[in-house]
CSV table of N, CA and C in Angstrom, one decimal:
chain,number,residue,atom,x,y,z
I,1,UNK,N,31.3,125.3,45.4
I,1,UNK,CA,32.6,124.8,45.7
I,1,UNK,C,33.2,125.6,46.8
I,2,UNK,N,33.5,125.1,47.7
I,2,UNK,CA,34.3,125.5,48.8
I,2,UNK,C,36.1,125.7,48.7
I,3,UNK,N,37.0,126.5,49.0
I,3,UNK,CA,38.3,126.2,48.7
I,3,UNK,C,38.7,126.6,50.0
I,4,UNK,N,39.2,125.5,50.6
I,4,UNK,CA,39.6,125.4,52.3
I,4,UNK,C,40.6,124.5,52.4
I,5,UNK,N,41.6,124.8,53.6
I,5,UNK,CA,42.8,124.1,53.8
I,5,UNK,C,42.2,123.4,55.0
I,6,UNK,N,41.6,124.1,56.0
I,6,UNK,CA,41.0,123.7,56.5
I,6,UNK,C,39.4,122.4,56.7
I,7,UNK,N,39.2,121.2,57.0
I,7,UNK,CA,37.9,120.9,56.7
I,7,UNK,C,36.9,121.5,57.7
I,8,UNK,N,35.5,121.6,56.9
I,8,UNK,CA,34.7,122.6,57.3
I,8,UNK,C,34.2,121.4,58.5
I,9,UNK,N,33.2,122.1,59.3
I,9,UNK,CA,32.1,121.4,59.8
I,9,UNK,C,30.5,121.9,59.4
I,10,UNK,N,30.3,120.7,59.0
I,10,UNK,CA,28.4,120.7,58.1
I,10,UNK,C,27.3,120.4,59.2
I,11,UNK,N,26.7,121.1,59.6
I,11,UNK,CA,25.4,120.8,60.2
I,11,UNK,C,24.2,120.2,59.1
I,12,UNK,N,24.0,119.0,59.6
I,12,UNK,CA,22.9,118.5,58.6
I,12,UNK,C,21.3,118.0,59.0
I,13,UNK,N,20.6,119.1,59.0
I,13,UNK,CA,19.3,118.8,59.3
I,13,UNK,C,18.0,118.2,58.4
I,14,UNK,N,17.4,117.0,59.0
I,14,UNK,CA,16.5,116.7,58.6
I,14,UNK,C,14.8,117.0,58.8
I,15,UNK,N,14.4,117.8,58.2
I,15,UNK,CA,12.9,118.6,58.5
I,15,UNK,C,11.6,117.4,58.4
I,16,UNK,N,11.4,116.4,59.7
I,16,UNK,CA,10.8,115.6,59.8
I,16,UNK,C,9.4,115.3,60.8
I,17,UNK,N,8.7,115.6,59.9
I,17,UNK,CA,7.2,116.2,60.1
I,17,UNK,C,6.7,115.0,61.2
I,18,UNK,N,6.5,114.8,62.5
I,18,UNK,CA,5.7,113.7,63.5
I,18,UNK,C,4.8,113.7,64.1
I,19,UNK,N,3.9,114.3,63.6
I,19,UNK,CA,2.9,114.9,64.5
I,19,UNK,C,2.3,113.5,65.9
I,20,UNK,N,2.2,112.2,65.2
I,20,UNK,CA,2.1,111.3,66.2
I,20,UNK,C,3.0,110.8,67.1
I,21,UNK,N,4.0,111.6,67.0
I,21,UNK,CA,5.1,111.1,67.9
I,21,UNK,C,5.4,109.5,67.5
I,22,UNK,N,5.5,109.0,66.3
I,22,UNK,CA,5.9,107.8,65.8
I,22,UNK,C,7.2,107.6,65.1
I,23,UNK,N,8.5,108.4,65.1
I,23,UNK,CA,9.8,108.4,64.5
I,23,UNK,C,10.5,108.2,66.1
I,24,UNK,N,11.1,107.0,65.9
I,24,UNK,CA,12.0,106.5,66.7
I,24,UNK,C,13.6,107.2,67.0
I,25,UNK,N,14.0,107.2,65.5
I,25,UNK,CA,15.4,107.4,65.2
I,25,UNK,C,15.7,107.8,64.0
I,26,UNK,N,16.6,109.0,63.6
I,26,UNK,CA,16.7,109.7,61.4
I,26,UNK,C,18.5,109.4,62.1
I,27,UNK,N,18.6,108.4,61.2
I,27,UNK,CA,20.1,108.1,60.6
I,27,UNK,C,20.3,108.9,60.1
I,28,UNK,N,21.7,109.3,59.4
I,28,UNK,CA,22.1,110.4,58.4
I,28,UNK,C,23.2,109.4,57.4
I,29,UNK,N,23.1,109.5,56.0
I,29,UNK,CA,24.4,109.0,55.3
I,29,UNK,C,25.1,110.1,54.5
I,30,UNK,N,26.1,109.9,54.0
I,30,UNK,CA,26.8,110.4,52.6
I,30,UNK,C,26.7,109.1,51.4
I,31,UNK,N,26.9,110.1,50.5
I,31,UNK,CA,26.8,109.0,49.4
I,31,UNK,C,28.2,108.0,49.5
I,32,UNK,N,27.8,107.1,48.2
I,32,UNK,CA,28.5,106.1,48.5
I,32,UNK,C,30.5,106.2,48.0
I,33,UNK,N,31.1,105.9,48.5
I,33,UNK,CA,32.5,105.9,48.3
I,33,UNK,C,32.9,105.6,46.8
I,34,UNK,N,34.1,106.0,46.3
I,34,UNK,CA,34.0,105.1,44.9
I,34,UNK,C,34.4,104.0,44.8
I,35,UNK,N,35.0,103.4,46.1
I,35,UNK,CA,35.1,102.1,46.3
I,35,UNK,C,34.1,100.9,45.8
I,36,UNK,N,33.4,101.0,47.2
I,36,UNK,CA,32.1,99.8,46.9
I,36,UNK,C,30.8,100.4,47.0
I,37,UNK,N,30.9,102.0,46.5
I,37,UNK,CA,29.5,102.6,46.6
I,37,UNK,C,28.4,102.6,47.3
I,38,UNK,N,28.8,102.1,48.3
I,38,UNK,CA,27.9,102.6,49.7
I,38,UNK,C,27.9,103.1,50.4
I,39,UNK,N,26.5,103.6,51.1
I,39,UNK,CA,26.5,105.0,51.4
I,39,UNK,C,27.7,104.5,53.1
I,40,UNK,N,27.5,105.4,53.7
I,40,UNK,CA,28.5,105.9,54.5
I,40,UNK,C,27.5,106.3,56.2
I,41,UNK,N,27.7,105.2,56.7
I,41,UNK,CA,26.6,105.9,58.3
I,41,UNK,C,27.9,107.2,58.9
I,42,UNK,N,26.9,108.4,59.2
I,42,UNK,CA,27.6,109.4,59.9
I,42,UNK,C,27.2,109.6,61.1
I,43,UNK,N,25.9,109.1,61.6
I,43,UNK,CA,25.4,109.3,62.9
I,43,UNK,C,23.6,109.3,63.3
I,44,UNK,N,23.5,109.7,64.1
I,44,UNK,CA,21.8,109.2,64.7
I,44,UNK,C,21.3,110.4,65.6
I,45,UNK,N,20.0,110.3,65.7
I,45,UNK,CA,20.2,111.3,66.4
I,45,UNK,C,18.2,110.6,67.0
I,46,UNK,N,17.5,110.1,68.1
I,46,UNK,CA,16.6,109.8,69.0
I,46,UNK,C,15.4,111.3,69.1
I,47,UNK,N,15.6,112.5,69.1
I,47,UNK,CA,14.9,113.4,69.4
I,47,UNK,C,14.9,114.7,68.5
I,48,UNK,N,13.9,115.2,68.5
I,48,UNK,CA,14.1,116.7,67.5
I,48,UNK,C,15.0,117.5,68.4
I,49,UNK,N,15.3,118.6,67.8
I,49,UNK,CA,15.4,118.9,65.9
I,49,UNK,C,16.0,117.4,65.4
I,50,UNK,N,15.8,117.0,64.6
I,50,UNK,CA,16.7,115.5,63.7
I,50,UNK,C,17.8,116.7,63.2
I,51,UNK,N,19.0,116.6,63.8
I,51,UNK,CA,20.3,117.5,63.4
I,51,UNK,C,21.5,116.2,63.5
I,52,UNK,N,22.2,116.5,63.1
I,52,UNK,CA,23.9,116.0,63.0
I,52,UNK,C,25.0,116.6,62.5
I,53,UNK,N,25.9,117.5,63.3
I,53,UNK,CA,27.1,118.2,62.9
I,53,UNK,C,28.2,117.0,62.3
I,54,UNK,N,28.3,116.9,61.4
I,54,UNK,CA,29.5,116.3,60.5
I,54,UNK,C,30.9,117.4,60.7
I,55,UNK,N,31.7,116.6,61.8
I,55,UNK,CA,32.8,117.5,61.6
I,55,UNK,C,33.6,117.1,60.8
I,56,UNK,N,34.6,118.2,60.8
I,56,UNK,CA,36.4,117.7,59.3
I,56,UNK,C,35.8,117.2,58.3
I,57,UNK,N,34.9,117.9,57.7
I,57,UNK,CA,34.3,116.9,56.1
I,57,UNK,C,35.1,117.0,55.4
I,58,UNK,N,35.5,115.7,55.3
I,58,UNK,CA,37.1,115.5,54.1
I,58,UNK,C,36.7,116.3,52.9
I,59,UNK,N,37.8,116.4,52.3
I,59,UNK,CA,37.9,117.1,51.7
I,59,UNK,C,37.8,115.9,49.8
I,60,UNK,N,36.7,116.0,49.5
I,60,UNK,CA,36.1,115.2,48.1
I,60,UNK,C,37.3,115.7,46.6
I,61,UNK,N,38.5,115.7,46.9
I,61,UNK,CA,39.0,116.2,45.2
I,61,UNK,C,39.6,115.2,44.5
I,62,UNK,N,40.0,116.1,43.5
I,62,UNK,CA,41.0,115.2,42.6
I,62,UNK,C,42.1,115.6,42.7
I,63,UNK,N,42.8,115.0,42.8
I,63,UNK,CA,44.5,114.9,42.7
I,63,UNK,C,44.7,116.0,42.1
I,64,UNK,N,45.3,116.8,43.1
I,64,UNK,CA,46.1,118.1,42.6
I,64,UNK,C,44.8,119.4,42.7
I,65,UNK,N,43.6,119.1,43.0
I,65,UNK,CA,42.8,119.6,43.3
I,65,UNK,C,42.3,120.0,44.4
I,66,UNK,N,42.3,120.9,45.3
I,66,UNK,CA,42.3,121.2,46.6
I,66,UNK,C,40.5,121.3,47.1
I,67,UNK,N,39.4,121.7,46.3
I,67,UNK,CA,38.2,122.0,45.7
I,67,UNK,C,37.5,120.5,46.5
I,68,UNK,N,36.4,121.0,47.3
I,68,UNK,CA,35.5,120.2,48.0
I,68,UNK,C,34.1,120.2,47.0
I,69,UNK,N,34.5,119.1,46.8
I,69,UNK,CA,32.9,118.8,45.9
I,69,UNK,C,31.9,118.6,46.3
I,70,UNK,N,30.8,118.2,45.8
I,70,UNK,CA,29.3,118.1,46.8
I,70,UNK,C,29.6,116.6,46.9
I,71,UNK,N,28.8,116.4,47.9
I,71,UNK,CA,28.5,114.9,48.8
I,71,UNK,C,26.8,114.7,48.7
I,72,UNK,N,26.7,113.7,48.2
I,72,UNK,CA,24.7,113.9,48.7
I,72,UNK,C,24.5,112.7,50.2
I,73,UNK,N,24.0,113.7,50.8
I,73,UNK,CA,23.7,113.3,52.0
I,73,UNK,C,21.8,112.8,52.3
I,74,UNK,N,21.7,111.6,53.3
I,74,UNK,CA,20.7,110.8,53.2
I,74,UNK,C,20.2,111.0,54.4
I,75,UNK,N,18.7,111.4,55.1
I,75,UNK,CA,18.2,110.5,56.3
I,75,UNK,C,17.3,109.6,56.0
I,76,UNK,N,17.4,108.7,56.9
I,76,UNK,CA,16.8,107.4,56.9
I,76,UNK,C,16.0,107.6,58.6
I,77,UNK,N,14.4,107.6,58.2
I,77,UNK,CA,13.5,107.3,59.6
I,77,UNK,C,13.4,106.2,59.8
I,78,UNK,N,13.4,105.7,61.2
I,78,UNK,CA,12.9,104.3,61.6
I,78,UNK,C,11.6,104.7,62.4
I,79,UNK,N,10.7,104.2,62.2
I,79,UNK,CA,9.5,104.1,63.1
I,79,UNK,C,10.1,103.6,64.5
I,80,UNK,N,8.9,104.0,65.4
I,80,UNK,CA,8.7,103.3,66.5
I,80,UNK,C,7.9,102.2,66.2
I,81,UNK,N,8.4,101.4,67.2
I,81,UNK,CA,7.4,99.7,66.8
I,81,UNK,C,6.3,99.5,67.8
């Protein structure tokens, strides 16, 4: 648990093994909102390292709670075609 007034920025790497040079593109998500529970696109990234800085990560509390909760975060590979 993080306690920040500030929102942090997350670096989020995906450790994506290609020895054939066959990954096109690693999307990144967050999990789903409690709205309509889907996940959340934060960005892309074409070349290694597969990284994405997530800046201002909102801040996940409850009311009256300042406390950043975890987020599960997703990559998605696309092949090359």
């Amino acid at each position: 648990v993080i306690h920040s007034a500030v929102p942090p920025d997350v670096l989020i790497v995906a450790d994506v093994a290609d020895p054939e040079n066959a990954v096109a593109e690693v999307r990144f998500y967050v999990s789903g909102n409690p709205v309509d529970e889907m996940p959340t696109f934060l960005g892309s990234t074409a070349a290694p390292p597969y990284e994405f800085l997530w800046a201002a990560v909102p801040h996940n509390e409850a009311p009256g709670n300042p406390y950043i909760y975890g987020y599960d975060l997703y990559a998605e590979v696309t092949p090359k075609e």
